[in-house]
Coordinates of C-alpha atoms and ligand atoms in Angstrom, one line a residue:
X30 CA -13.8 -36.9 19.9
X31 CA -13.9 -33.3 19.0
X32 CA -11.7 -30.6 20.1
X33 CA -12.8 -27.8 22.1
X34 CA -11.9 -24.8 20.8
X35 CA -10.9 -22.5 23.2
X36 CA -11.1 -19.3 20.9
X37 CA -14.5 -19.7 20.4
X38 CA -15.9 -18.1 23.6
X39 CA -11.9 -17.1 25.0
X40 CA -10.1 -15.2 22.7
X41 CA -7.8 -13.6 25.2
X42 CA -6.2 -16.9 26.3
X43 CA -2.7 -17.0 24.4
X44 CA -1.4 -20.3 26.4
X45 CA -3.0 -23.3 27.7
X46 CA -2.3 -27.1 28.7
X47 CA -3.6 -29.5 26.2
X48 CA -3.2 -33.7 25.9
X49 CA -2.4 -35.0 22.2
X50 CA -5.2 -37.4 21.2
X51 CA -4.0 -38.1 18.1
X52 CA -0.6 -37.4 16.0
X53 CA -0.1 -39.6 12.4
X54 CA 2.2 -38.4 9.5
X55 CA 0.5 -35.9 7.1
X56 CA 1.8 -33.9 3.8
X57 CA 4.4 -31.8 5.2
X58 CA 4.7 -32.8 8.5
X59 CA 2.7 -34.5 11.6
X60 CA -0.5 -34.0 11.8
X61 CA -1.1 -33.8 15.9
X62 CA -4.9 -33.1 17.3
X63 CA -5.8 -31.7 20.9
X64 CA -8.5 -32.8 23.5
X65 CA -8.6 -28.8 23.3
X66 CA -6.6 -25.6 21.7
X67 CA -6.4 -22.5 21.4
X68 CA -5.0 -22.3 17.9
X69 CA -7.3 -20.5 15.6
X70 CA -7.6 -22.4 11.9
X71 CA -8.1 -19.2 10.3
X72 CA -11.6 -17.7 8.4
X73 CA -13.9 -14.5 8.5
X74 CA -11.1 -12.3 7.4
X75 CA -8.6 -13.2 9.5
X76 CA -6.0 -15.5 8.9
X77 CA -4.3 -18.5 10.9
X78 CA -3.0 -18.4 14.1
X79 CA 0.5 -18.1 14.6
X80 CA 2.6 -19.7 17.8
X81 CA 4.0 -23.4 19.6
X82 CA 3.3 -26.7 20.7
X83 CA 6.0 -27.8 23.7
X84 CA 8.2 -25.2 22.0
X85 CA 7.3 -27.1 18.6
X86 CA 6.5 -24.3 15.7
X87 CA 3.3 -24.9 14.2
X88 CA 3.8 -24.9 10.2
X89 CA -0.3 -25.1 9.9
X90 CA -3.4 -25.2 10.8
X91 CA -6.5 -27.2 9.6
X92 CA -10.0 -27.4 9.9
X93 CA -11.4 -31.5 9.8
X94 CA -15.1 -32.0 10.4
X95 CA -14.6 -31.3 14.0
X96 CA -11.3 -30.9 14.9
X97 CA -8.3 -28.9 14.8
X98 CA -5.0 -30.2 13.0
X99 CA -1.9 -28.4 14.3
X100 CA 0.9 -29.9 11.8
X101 CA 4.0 -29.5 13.4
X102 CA 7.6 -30.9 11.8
X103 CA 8.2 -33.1 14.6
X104 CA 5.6 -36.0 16.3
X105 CA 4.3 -35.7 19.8
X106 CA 3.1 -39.1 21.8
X107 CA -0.5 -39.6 21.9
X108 CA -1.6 -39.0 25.8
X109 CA 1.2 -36.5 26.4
X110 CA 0.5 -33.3 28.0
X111 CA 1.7 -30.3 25.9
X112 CA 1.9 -26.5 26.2
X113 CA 0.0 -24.6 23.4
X114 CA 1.8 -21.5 23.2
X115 CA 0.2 -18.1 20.4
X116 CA 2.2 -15.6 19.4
X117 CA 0.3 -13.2 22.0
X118 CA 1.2 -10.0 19.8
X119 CA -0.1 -11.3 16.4
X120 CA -3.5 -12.9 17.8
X121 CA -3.9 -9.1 20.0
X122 CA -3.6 -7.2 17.1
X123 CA -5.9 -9.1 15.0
X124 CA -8.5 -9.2 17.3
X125 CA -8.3 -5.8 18.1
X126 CA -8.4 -5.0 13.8
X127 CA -11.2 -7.4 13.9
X128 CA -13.3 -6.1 16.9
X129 CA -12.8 -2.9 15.5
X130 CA -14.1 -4.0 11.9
X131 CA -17.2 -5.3 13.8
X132 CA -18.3 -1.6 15.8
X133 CA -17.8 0.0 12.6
X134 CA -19.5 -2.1 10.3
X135 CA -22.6 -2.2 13.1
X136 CA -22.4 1.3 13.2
X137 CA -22.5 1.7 9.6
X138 CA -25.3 -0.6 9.3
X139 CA -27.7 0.6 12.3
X140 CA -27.1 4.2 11.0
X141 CA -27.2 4.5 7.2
X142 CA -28.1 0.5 6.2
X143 CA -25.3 -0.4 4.7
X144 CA -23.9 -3.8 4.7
X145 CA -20.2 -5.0 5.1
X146 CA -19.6 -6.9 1.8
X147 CA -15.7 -7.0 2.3
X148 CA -13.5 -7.6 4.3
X149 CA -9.5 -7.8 4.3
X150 CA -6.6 -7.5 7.1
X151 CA -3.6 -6.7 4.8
X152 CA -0.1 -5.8 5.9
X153 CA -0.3 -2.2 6.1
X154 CA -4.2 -1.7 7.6
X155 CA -7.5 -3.5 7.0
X156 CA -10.3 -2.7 4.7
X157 CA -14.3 -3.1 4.9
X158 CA -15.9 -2.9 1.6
X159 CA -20.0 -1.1 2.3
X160 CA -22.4 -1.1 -0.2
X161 CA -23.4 2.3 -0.3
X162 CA -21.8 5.7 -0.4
X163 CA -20.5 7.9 3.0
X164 CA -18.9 11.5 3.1
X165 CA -15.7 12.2 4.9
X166 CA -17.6 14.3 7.9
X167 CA -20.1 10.9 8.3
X168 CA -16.9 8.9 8.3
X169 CA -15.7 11.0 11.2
X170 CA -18.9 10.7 13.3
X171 CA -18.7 6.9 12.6
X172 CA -15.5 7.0 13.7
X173 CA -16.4 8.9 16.7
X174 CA -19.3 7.0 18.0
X175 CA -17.0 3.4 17.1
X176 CA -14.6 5.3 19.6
X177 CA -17.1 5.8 22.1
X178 CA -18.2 2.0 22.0
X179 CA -14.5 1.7 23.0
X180 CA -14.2 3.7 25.7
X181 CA -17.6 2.6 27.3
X182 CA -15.7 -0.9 27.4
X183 CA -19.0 -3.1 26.6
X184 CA -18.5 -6.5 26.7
X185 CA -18.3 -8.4 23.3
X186 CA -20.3 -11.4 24.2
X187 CA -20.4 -14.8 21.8
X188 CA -23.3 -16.8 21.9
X189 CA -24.9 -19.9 20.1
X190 CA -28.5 -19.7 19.4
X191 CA -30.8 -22.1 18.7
X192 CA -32.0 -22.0 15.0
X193 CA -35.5 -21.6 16.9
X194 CA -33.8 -18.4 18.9
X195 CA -32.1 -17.7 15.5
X196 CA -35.0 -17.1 13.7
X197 CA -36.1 -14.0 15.7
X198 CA -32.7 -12.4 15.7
X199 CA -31.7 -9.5 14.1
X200 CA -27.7 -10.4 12.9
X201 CA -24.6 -9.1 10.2
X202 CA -24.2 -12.2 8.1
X203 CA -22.5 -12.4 4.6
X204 CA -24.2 -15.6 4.0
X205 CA -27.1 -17.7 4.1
X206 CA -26.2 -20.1 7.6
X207 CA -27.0 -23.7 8.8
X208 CA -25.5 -25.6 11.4
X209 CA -24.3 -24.4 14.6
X210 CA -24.0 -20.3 14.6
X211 CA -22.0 -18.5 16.2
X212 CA -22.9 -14.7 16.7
X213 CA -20.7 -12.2 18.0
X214 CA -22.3 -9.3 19.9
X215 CA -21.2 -6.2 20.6
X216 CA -23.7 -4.9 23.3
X217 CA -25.4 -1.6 21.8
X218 CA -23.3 -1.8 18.4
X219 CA -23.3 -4.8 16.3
X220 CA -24.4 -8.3 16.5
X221 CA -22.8 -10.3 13.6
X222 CA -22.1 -14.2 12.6
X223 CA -18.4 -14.9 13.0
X224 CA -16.2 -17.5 13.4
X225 CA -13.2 -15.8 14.3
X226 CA -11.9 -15.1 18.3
X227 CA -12.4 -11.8 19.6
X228 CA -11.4 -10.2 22.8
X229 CA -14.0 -10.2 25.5
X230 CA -14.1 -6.3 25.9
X231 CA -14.5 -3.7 23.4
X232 CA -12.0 -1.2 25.6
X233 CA -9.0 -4.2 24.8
X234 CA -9.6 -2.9 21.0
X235 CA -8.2 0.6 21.9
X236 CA -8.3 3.0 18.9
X237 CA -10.2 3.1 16.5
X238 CA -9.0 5.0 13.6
X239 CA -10.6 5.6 10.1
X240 CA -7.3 6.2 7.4
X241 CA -9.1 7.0 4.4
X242 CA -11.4 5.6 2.2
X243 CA -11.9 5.1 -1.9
X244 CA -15.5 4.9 -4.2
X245 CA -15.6 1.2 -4.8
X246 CA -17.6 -0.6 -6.7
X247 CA -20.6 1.7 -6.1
X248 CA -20.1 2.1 -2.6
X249 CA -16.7 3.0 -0.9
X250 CA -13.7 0.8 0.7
X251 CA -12.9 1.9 4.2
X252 CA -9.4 2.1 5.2
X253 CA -8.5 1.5 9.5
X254 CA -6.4 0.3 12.1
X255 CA -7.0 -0.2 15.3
X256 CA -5.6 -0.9 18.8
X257 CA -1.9 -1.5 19.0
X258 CA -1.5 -1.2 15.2
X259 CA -3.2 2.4 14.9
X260 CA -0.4 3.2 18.1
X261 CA 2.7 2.3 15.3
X262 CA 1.1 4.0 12.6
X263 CA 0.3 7.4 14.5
X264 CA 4.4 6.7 15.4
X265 CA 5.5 7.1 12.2
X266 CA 3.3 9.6 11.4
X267 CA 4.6 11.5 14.3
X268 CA 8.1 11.1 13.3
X269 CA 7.5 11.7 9.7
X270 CA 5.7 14.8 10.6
X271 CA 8.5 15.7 12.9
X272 CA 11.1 15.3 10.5
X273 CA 9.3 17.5 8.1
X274 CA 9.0 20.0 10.7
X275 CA 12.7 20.1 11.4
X276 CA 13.7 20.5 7.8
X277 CA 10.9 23.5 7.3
X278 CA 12.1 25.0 10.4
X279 CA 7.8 25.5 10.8
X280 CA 5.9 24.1 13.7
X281 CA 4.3 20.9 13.1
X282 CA 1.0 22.3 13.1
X283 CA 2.0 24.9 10.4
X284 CA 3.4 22.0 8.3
X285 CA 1.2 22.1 5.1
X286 CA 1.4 25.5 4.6
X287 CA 5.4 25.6 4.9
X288 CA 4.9 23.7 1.9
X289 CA 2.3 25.5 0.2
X290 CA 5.2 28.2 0.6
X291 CA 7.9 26.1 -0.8
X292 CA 6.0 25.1 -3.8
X293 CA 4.7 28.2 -4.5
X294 CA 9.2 29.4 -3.9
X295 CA 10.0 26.5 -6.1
X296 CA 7.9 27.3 -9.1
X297 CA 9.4 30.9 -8.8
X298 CA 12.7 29.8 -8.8
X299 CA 11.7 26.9 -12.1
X300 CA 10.5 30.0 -14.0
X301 CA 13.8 32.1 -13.3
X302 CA 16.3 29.2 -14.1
X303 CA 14.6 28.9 -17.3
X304 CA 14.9 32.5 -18.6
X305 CA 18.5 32.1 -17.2
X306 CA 19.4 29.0 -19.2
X307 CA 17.7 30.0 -22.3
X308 CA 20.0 33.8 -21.7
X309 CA 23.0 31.6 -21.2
X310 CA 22.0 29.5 -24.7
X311 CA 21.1 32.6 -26.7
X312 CA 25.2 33.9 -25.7
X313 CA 26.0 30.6 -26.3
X314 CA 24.8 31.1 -29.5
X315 CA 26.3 34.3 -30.3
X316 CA 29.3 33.5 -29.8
X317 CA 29.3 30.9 -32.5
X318 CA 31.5 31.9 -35.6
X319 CA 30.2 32.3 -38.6
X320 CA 30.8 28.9 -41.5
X321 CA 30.3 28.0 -44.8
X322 CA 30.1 24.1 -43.4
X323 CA 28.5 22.8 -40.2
X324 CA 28.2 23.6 -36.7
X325 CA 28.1 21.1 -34.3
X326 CA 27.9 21.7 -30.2
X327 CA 27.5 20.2 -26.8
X328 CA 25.2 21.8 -24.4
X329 CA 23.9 20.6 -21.4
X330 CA 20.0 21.2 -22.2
X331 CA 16.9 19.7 -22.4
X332 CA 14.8 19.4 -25.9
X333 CA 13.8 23.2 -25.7
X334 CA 17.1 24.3 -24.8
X335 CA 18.8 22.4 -27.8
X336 CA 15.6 23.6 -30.4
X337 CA 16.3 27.2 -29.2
X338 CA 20.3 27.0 -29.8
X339 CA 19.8 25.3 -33.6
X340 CA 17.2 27.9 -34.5
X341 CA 19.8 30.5 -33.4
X342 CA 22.6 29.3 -34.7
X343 CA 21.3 27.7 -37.9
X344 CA 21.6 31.1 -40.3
X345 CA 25.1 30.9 -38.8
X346 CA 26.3 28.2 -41.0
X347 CA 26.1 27.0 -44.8
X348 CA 25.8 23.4 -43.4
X349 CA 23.9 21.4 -41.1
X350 CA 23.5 22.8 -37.3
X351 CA 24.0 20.1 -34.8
X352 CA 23.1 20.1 -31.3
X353 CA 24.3 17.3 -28.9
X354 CA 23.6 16.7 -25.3
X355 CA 24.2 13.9 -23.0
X356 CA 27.6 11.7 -22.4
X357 CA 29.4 9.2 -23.8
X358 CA 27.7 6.6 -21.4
X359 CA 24.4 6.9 -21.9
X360 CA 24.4 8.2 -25.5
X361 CA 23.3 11.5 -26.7
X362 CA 19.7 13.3 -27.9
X363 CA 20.4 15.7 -30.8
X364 CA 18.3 18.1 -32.5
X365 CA 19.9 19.3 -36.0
X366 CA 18.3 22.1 -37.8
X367 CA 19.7 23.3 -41.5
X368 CA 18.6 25.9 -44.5
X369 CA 20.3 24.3 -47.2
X370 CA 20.2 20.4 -47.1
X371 CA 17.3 17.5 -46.6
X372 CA 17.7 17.0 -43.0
X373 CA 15.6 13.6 -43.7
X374 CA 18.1 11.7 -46.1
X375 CA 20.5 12.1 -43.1
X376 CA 18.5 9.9 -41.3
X377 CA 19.3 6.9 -42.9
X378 CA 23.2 7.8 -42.9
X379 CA 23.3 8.8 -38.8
X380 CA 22.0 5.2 -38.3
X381 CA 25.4 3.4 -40.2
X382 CA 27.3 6.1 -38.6
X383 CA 26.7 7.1 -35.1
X384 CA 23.7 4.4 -34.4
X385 CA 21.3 7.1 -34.4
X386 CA 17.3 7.1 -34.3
X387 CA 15.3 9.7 -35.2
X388 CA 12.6 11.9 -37.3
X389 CA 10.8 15.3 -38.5
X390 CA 11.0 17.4 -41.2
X391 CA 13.5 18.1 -44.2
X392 CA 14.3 21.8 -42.4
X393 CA 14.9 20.0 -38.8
X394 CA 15.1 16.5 -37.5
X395 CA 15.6 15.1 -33.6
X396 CA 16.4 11.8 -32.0
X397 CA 19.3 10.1 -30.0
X398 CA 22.8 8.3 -30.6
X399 CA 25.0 6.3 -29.1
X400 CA 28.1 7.1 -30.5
X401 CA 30.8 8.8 -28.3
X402 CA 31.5 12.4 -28.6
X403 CA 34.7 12.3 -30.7
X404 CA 32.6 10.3 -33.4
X405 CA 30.0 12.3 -33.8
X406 CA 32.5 15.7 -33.6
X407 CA 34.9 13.9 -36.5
X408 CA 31.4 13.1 -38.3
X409 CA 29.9 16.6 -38.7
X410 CA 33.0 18.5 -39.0
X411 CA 34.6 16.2 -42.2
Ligands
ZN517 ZN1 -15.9 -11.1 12.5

């Protein structure tokens, strides 16, 4: 005996009576069958249903030949009358992703002849993969007119043509079908092959809202949510944008341009630090004393800051001129630069001593260290 399956032609039926016709041990649990259920096994897209049997969790679901196996980790008695119970909010919201897949992929298809050649409901929205190449402003009047099939609330009708009746039907498929078919219709905007429940009235989907979409593959993947989903997200877009709004002190219409401002501040402000660092160096510098041995110093600098200091400082000293920065933690970069020696046979010699790395030329070399401060100070000024 087959089960009916009540998602087929119901998809907005969350909980239902059911008698267990058959319940045997299976890998990972019991495998229990229904005279009917309401458990989707999962396909076209969208995955498994989630939810209960007489308050027993269902671990799986499975399609065999005909029927549906609900494995659950504890047996039920064959001829016992049980409770099937979805999780309500999972099966809405994939429904209402799903319906909404459907109007825009009709859409797309009646309008510019594309075909839906991927689908995916991922954690953070859903994707259609079309075939063929849309702009942005056709996007939004796809969007639009998928809104519209919303708020005209048509009925989303499922029906199982004869393969004589199939023959003169115009249909979405992704494959060649045989068998029973099941179509999905979406009066006015789509009429597709699916095997997955849907809600039995396009206004249940609620918004429809196109987030973005890449070039893929020749054509481009469409990113949307829909329904109760597209709600959350435009929640934390709302408070994201209303945090950002709080600490511009803008309007949250004005928002972009508050931080075309700030930018534009911040690069300002970049270009001033720097002149004032290198100033601070170039005093730095000065105040060096003159030596007939080395110089070595600790500044807290960046790879320009330390070139500018050595270049300064270098006709300062008969030796080598050393410039450290960093901490004793994480090690130190150096740059040395000197008039009178090899700086490359020093190489070699920094690696015994301080555990350095480094390269360039005889007249001025850079790398890092990891000795501590006092080491490399008692180093360069013995
Ligand atoms: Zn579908």
């Amino acid at each position: 005996m087959s089960t009916e399956k009540i998602y087929e032609t119901r998809g907005d039926v969350y909980v239902t009576t059911a008698t267990v016709t058959d319940c045997r041990p299976v890998e990972g649990g019991f495998g229990v069958t229904l005279d009917r259920t309401p458990f989707f096994p999962g396909g076209g897209g969208q995955e498994p249903d989630v939810g209960e049997i007489n308050s027993i969790p269902v671990i799986k679901l499975q399609e065999v030949e005909d029927n549906i196996l609900h494995i659950l980790a504890s047996p039920l008695q064959v001829g016992e009358q049980t409770t099937c119970t979805l999780n309500e909010d999972v099966r809405l919201r994939r429904m209402q992703n799903h319906g909404g897949e459907h109007i825009v992929s009709g859409i797309v298809n009646r309008k510019y002849g594309f075909n839906n050649v991927g689908f995916h409901m991922g954690a953070d929205d859903i994707t259609i993969d079309f075939d063929g190449v849309l702009t942005r402003e056709q996007l939004c009047e796809v969007e639009l007119l998928a809104n519209r099939a919303v708020v005209e609330n048509r009925p989303i009708s499922i029906l199982f043509p004869s393969a004589e009746q199939l023959e003169s039907l115009d249909y979405r498929s992704k494959k060649a079908l045989s068998g029973k078919v099941r179509i999905v219709e979406i009066e006015g905007f789509d009429r597709c092959a699916c095997c997955a429940p849907h809600l039995p009235y396009t206004g249940m989907i609620g918004m429809i809202k196109i987030l973005d979409f890449i070039h893929y593959k020749g054509g481009i993947r469409v990113h949307l949510l829909c329904g109760l989903d597209a709600l959350d997200d435009y929640h934390r877009r709302y408070a994201a944008s209303a945090e950002i709004s709080a600490l511009l002190s803008a309007p949250q219409g004005d928002i972009a341009a508050a931080v075309g401002r700030l930018h534009e501040e911040n690069g300002q402000l970049r270009g001033e630090m720097g002149e004032l660092r290198r100033k601070l160096l170039t005093l730095r510098a000065e105040s060096v004393p003159e030596t007939d041995s080395n110089i070595c110093l600790f500044e807290d600098t960046d790879a320009n800051g330390m070139r500018h200091i050595a270049n300064l400082c270098v006709g300062k000293c008969g030796g080598m001129c050393a410039v450290f920065s960093g901490d004793d933690k994480n090690g130190y970069k150096f740059i040395i630069a000197s008039r009178t020696k090899n700086l490359r046979e020093l190489i070699p010699l920094m690696r015994d001593a301080l555990s350095a790395r480094g390269g360039g030329k005889p007249e001025m070399i850079q790398g890092s260290c990891e000795a501590t401060r006092d080491k490399i100070e008692k180093y360069f000024n013995n």
